Each structure stands twice: as structure tokens, then as C-alpha cells.
mmCIF file of C-alpha atoms in Angstrom:
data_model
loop_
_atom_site.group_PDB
_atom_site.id
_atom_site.type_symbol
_atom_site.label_atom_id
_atom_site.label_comp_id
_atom_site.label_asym_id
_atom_site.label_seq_id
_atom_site.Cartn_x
_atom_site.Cartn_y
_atom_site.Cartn_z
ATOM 1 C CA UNK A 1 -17.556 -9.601 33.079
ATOM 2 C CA UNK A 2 -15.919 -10.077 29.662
ATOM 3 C CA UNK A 3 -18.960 -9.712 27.510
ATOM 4 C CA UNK A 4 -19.209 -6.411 29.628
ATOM 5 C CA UNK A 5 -16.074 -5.550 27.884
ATOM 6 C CA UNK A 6 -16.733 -6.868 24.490
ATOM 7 C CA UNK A 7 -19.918 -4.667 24.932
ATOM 8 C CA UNK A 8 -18.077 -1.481 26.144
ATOM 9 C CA UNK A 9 -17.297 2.136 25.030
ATOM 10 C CA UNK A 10 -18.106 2.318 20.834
ATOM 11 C CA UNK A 11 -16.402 4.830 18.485
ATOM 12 C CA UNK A 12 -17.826 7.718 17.277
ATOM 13 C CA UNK A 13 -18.747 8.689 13.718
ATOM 14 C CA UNK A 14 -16.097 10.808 11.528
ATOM 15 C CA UNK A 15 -17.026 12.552 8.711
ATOM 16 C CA UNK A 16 -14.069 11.888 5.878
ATOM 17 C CA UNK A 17 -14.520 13.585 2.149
ATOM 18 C CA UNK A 18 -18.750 12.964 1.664
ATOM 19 C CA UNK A 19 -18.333 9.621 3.570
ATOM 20 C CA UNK A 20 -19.309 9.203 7.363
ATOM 21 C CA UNK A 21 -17.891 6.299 8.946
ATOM 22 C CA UNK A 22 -20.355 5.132 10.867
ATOM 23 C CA UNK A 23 -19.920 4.587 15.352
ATOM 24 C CA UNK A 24 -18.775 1.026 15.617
ATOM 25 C CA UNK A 25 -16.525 -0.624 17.332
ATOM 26 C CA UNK A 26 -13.885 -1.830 14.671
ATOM 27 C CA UNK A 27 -11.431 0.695 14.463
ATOM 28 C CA UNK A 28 -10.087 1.849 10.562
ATOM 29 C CA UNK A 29 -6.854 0.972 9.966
ATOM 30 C CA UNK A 30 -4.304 3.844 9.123
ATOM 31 C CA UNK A 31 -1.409 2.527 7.033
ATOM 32 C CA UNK A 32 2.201 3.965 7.473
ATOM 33 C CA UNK A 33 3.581 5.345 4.507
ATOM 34 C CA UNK A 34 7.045 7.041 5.329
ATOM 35 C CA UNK A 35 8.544 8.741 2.310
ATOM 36 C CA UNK A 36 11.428 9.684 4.270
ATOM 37 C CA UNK A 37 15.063 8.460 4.681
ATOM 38 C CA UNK A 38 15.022 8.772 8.355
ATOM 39 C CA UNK A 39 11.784 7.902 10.082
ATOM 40 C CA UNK A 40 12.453 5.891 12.961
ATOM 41 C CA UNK A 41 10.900 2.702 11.823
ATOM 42 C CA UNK A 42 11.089 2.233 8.059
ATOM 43 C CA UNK A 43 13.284 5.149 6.613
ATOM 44 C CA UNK A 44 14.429 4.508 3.844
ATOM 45 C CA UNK A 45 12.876 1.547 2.943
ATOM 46 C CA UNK A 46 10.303 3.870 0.532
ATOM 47 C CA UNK A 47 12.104 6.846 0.141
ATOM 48 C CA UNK A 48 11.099 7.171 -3.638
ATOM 49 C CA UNK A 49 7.609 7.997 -5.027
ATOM 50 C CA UNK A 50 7.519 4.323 -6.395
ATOM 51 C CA UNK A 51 8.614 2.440 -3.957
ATOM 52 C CA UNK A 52 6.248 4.714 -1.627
ATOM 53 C CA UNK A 53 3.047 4.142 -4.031
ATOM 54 C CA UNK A 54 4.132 0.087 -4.186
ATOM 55 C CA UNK A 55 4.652 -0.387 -0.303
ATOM 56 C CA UNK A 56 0.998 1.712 -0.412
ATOM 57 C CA UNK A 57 -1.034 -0.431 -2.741
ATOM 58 C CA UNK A 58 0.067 -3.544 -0.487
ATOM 59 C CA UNK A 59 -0.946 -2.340 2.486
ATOM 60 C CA UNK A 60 -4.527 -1.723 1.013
ATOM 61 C CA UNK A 61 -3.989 -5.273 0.303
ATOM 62 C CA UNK A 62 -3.195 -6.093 3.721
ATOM 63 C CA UNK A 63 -6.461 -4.557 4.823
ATOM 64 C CA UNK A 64 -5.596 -0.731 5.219
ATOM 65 C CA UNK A 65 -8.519 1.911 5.292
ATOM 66 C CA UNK A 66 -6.420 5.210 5.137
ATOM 67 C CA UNK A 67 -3.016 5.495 4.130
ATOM 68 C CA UNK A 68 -0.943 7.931 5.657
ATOM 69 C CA UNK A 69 1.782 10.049 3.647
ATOM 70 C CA UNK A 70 4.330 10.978 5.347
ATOM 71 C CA UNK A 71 7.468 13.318 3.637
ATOM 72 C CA UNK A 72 9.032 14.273 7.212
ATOM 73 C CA UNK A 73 10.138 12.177 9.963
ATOM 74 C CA UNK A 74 8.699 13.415 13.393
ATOM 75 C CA UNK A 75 11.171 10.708 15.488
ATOM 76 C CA UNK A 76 12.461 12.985 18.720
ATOM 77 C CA UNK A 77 16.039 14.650 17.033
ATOM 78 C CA UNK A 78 14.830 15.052 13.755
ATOM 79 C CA UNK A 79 16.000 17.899 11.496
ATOM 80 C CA UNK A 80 13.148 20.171 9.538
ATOM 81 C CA UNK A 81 12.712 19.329 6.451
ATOM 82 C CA UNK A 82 11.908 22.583 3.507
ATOM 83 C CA UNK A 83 9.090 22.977 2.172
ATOM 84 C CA UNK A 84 9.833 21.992 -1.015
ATOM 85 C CA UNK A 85 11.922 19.053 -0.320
ATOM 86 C CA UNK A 86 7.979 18.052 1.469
ATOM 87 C CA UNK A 87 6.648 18.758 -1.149
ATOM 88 C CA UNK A 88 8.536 16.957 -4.011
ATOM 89 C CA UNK A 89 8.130 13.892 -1.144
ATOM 90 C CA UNK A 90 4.488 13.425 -1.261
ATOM 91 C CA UNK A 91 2.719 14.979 -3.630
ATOM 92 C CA UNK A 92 3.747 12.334 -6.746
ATOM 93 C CA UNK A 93 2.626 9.497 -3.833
ATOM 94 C CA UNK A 94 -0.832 10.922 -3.323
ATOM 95 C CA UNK A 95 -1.555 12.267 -7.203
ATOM 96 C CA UNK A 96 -0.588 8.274 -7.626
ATOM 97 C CA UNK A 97 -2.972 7.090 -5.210
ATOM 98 C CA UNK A 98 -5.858 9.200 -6.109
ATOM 99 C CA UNK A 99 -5.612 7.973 -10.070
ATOM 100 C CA UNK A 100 -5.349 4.702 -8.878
ATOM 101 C CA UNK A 101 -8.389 4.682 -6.738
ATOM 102 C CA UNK A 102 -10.249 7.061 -9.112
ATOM 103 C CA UNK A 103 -9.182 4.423 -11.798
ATOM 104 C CA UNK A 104 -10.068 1.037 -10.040
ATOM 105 C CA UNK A 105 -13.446 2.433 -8.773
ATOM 106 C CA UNK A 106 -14.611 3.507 -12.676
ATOM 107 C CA UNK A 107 -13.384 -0.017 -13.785
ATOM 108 C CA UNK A 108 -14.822 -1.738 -10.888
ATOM 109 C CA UNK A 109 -12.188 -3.261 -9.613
ATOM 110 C CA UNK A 110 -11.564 -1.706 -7.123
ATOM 111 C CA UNK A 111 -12.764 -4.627 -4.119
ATOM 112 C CA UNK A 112 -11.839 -1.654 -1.393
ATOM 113 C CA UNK A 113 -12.167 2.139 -0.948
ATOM 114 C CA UNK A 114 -9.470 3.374 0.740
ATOM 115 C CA UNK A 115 -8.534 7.390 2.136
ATOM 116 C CA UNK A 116 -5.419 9.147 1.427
ATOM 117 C CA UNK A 117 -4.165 11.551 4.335
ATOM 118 C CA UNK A 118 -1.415 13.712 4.532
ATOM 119 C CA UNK A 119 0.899 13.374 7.769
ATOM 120 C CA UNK A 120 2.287 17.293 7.863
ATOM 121 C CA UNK A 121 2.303 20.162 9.327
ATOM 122 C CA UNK A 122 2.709 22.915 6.298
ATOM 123 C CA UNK A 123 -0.856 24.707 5.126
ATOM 124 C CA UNK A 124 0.941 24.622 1.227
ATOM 125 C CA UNK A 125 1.840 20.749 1.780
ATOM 126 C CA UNK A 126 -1.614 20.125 3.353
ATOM 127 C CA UNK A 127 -3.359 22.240 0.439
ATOM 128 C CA UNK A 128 -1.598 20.644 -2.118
ATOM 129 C CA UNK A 129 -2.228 17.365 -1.700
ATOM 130 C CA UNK A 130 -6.072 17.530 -0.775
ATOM 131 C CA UNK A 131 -6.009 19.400 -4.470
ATOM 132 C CA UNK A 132 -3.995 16.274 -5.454
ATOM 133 C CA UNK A 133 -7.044 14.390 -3.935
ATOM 134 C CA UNK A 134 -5.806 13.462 -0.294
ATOM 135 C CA UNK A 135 -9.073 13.212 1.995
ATOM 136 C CA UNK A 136 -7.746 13.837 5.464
ATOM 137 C CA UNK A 137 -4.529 16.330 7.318
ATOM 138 C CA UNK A 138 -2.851 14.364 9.800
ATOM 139 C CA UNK A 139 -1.167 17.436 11.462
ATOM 140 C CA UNK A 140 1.164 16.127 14.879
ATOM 141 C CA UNK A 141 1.503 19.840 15.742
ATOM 142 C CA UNK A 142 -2.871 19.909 15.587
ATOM 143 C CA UNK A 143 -2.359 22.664 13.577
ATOM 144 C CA UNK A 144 -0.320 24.681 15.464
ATOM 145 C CA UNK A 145 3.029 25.256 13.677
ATOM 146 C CA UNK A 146 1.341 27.164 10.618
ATOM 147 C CA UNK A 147 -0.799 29.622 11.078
ATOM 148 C CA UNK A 148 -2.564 28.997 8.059
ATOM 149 C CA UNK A 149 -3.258 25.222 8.093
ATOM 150 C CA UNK A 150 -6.734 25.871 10.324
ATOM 151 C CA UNK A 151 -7.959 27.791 7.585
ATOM 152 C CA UNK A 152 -6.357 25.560 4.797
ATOM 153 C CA UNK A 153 -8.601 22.338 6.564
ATOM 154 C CA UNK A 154 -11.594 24.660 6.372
ATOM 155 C CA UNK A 155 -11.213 26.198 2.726
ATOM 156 C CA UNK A 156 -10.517 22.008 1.783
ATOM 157 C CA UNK A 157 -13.437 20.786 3.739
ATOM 158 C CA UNK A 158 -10.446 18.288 4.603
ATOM 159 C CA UNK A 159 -10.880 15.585 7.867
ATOM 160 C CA UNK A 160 -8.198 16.572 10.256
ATOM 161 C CA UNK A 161 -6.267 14.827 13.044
ATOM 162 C CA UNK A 162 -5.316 16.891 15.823
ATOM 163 C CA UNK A 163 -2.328 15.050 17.392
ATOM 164 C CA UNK A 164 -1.327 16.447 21.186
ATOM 165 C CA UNK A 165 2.081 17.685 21.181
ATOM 166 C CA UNK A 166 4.430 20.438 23.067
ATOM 167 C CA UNK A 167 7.100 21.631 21.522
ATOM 168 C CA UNK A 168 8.395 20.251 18.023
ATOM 169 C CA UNK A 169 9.449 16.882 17.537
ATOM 170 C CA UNK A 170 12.893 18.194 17.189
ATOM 171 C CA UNK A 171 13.292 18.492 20.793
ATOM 172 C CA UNK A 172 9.835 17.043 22.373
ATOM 173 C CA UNK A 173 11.901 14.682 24.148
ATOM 174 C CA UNK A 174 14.272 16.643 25.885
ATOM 175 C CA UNK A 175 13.038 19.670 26.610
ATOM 176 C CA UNK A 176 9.099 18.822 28.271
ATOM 177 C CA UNK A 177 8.011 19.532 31.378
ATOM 178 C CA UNK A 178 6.211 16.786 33.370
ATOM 179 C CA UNK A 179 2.534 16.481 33.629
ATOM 180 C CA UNK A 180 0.528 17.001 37.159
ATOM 181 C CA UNK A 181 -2.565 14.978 35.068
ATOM 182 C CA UNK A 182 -0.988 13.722 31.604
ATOM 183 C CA UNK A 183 -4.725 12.683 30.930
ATOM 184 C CA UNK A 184 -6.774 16.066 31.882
ATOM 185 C CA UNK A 185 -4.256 17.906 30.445
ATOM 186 C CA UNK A 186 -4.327 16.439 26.968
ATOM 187 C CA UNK A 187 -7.435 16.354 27.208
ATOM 188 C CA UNK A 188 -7.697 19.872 27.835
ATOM 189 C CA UNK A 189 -4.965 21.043 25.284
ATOM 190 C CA UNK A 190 -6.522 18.973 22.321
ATOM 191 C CA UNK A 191 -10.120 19.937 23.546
ATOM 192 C CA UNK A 192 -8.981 23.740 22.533
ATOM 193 C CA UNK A 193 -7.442 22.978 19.463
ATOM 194 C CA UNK A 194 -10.824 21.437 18.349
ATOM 195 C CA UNK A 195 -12.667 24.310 19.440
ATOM 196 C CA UNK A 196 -10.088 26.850 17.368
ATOM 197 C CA UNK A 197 -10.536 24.857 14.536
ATOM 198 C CA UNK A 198 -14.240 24.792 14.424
ATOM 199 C CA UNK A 199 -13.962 28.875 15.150
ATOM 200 C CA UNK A 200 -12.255 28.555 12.050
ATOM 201 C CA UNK A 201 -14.981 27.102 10.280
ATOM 202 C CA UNK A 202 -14.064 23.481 10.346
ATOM 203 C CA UNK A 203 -17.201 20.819 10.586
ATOM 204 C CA UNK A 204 -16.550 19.683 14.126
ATOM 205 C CA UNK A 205 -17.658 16.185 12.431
ATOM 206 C CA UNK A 206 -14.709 16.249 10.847
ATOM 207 C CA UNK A 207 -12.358 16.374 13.356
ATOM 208 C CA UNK A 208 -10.773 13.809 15.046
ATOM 209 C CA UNK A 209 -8.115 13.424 18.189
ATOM 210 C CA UNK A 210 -5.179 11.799 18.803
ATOM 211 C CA UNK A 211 -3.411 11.898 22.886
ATOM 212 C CA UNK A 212 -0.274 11.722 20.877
ATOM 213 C CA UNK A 213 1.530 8.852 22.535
ATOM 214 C CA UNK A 214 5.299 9.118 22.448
ATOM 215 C CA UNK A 215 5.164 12.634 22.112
ATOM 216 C CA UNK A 216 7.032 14.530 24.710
ATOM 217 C CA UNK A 217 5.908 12.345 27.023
ATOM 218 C CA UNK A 218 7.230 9.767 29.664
ATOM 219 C CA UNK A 219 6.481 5.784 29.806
ATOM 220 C CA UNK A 220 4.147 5.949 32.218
ATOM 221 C CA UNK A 221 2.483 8.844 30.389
ATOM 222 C CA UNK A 222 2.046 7.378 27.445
ATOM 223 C CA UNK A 223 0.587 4.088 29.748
ATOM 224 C CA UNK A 224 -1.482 6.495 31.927
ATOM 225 C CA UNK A 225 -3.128 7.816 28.410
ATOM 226 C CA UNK A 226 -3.353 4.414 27.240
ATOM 227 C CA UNK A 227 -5.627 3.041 30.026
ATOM 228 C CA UNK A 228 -8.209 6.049 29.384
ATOM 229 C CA UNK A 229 -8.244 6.589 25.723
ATOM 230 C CA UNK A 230 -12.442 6.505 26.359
ATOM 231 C CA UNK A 231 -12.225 9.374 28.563
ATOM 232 C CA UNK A 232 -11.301 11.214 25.497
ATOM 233 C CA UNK A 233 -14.142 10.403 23.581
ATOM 234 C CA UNK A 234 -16.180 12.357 26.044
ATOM 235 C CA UNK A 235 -14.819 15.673 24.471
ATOM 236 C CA UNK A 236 -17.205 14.600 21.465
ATOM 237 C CA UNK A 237 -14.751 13.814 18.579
ATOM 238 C CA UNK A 238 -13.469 10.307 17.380
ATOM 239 C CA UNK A 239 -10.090 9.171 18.345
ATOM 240 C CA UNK A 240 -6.928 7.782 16.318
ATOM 241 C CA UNK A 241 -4.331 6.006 18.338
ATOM 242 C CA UNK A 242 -0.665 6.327 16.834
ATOM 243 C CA UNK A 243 1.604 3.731 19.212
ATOM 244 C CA UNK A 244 3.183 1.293 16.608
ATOM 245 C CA UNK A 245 6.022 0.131 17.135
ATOM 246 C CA UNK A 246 6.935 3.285 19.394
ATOM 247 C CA UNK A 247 10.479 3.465 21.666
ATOM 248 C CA UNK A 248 8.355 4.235 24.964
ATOM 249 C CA UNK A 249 7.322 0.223 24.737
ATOM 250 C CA UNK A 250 11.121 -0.905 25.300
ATOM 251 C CA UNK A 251 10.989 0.964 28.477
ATOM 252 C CA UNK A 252 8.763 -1.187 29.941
ATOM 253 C CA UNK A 253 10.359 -3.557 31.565
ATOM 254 C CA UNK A 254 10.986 -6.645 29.949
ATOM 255 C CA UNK A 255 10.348 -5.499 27.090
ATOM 256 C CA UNK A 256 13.916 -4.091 26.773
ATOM 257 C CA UNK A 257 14.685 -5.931 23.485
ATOM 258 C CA UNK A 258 11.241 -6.345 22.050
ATOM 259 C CA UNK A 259 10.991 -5.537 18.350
ATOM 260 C CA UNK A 260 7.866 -3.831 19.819
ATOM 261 C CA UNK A 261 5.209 -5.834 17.064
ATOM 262 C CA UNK A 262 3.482 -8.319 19.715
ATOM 263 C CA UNK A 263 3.125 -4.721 21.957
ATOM 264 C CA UNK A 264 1.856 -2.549 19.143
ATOM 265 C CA UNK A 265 -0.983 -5.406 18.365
ATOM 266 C CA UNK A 266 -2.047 -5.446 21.493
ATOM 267 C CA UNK A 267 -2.231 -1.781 21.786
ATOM 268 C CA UNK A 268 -4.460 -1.901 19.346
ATOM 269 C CA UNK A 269 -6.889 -4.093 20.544
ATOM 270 C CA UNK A 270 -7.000 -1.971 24.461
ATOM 271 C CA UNK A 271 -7.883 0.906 22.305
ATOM 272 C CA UNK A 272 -10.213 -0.904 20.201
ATOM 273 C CA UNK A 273 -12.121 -2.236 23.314
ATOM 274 C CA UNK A 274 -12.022 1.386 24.493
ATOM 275 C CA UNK A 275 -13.959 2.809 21.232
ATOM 276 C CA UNK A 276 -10.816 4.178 19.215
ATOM 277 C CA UNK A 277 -12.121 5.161 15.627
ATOM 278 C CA UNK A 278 -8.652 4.690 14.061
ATOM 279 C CA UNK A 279 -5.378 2.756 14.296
ATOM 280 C CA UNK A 280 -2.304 4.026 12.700
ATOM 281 C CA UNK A 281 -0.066 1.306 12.206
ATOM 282 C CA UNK A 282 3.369 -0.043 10.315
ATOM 283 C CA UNK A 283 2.327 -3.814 10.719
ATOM 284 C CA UNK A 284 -1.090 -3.679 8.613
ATOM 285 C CA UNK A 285 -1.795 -7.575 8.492
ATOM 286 C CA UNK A 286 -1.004 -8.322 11.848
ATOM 287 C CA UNK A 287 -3.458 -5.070 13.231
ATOM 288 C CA UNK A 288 -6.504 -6.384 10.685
ATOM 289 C CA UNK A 289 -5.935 -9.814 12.071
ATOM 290 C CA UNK A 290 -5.955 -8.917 15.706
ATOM 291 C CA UNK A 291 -9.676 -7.064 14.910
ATOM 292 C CA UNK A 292 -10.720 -9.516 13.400
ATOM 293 C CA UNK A 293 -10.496 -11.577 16.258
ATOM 294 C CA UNK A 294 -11.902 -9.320 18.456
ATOM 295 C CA UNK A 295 -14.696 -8.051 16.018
ATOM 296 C CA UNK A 296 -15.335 -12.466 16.015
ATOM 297 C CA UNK A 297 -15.617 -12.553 19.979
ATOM 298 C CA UNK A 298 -18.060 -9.707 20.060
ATOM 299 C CA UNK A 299 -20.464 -10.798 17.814
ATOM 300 C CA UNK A 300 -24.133 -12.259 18.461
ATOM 301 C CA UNK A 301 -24.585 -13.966 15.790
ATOM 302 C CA UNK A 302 -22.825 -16.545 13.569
ATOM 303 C CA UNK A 303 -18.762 -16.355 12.774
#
């Protein structure tokens, strides 16, 4: 019965930049990179292009695979940030980050690639920085708050991750209307976002889905997702899970006063087992370590 699980559900492929990460098990790591003084984790602890690119080059370190650029916090009773003010956020952090890698691969020392998304939803932000050299659009609204981002990911050839959301993360929390079926519904929703994407001449092997947990969404919602994140990969696109370190875990109870770490890692190995492509996550050691566990139990041969 557990080798039956080791052996279950595997990831599908993702096409990111002219590299197509191949269906495996092992999910890619997505390291959080908040440039932000308010993000409900870590703001402030980056909140200068510096400190941003620093924290960024150690999580690569740590074992990170993408790392995720974030200029605006999307924590439930945030206020909108401009345009500009994005702007001036991330692009220095991912013109950094692309001279870096670009650097470190001519020299050869560069012992691991790495991909640079951009979490927003603005077309000129998302533009911007794939001209910067950003690889994937990270877009919690999957792409529905500008009208111009489907045809920005298009024009950019960029990946995208279409994250399920009502609303805007200014009042998600407040104002949503329960689900009859949280998981056909998502489902549903981010299954036609896909399909408008690819009508907007996206490669659909470059898109990739995300049920959005602690988005406008109850505990048990985000647990009733949880439990069938390989229902979703019947819609045909690989899935990122985004749950680190998220408030709807200290509504479980006993887990009241949990600093929500020991949670978030074990999150992340359910979804693994459950053939998640991607894991976007604060704690970057402690989610390589916990797959590399996992990746040890699984395998036929020799550790």
C-alpha cells in the first residue's frame, strides 16, 4: 500500500523559456522573493533591490529552481500598489538576476540554472521584466485584472501561472461567496482561463495551474483542494501549489499557535505525492530537504 503511493500520480511536463521540465515526480522549488514592506510573511525584511537580489542568490543556494519576484503584497486587506511604485520594485531585482545567471553560466560557475518569474498582475510589469529576462508570469488574478496581460504572455512566449482567485486580494476574504464544490469549481474557473489564454495564442505547454489556496476561500476549502490537487492535473496542465506558511493552517485546530513551517513542509510533500510540478515556498531548505526524502523512499535503486 505505500509503495502504491510512492508510485502514484506524476507531474506533468512545463515548457519554461526553451527548457521543458520533464514529468517527474520531484516538484521545482519556487523561492519567495517579497520586495514589499507588507507581505504577510517577510515584509520588509527585503524591501530594497539589494537586500531582495541577496535574500535571492541564497535561496538558489538553498536549492531553489525559480525565484519568484514579488513588488505587491496579495495578503487579504492589502492596498494597490501603482504601477510605477511595481515597477521601480522589481525590475532592478530581476535585471540583477538575469546578469547574474547570464554571467555565472558564461564563466561556468554557475553549479545551478535557476528561472526568474514575476509574481504580478500588470501586462507593463509582466512585459518589462520578461524584457529584463524573467522566464515565467506568476499572475494570482490568472490574468484577469489586465486586459492586456493574455496577450503580453503570448507576444513574450512567457510560462504563465494561472492562480484561482475571485475578487482581488483586497477584499477576497471578506466579501466571497461559499462554494457548492470548491474542487469542480476551481477546476472549472481555472480550466477557462487556460482555454482564453491559449485563444490568445499562448502554447498551452506553457501554462501551468495553481487552485489558489488561501484565496477567498475557507479552511476546509483550502483542505478539500488540498486532498485532490491530482484531480487537477486531469485538465492537462502542470500544477504549482502556493500554501507556505499560509493563515488558513492556524485554523486548524491545534494548530492555533503554529508558526505554520512543520505544516507548510508537509504540504509539500501531499502535493508532491499527488504529482504537483511546483512548490512555492518561503522556507527553501527545509522544502528541498523534505523531497529529498521522499524522492530517497521512492527510488529503485541505490540511495
Amino acid at each position: 500500500m505505500f509503495a502504491d503511493l510512492l508510485n502514484s500520480t506524476s507531474a506533468l511536463p512545463w515548457k519554461i523559456g526553451n527548457t521543458v521540465i520533464p514529468a517527474k515526480r520531484m516538484p521545482l522549488l519556487m523561492g519567495i522573493v517579497n520586495v514589499t514592506p507588507d507581505s504577510f510573511f517577510d515584509g520588509g525584511k527585503h524591501n530594497s533591490p539589494a537586500d531582495a537580489f541577496e535574500h535571492a542568490i541564497f535561496l538558489v543556494e538553498q536549492g531553489a529552481d525559480i525565484l519568484d519576484i514579488g513588488g505587491e503584497s496579495s495578503r487579504p486587506g492589502s492596498a494597490p500598489v501603482s504601477e510605477q511604485e511595481e515597477l521601480d520594485r522589481v525590475c532592478p531585482v530581476v535585471e540583477s538576476l538575469a546578469q547574474f545567471a547570464h554571467i555565472a553560466e558564461i564563466s561556468g560557475n554557475n553549479p545551478r540554472k535557476f528561472f526568474i518569474s514575476v509574481d504580478t498582475t500588470k501586462a507593463k510589469v509582466a512585459e518589462e521584466c520578461m524584457r529584463l529576462g524573467a522566464n515565467i508570469i506568476n499572475d494570482i488574478s490568472a490574468c484577469q485584472m489586465d486586459a492586456q496581460m493574455p496577450a503580453v504572455v503570448a507576444r513574450t512566449q512567457a510560462a504563465v501561472v494561472l492562480n484561482h482567485m475571485r475578487g482581488n486580494f483586497g477584499t477576497m476574504q471578506q466579501d466571497f461567496k461559499p462554494y457548492a464544490n470548491v474542487v469542480a469549481e476551481v477546476c472549472e474557473e481555472l480550466d477557462m482561463r487556460a482555454k482564453a489564454l491559449i485563444t490568445a495564442g499562448v502554447e498551452p505547454s506553457r501554462i501551468c495551474i495553481d487552485p489558489g489556496i488561501g484565496f477567498g476561500k475557507s479552511v476546509q476549502d483550502n483542505i478539500d483542494l488540498m486532498k485532490s490537487l491530482d484531480r487537477m492535473l486531469q485538465l492537462g496542465y502542470p500544477v504549482l501549489l502556493g500554501s507556505s506558511r499560509k493563515s488558513y493552517i492556524s485554523g486548524i485546530h491545534g494548530l492555533e499557535n503554529s508558526d505554520r513551517l512543520i505544516p507548510t513542509v508537509s504540504a509539500g510533500l501531499i502535493a508532491a505525492l499527488q504529482g504537483v510540478s511546483a512548490l512555492r515556498v518561503h522556507d527553501v531548505r527545509e522544502a528541498k530537504e523534505s523531497i529529498l526524502y521522499l524522492e530517497a523512499l521512492k527510488s529503485n535503486g541505490t540511495v
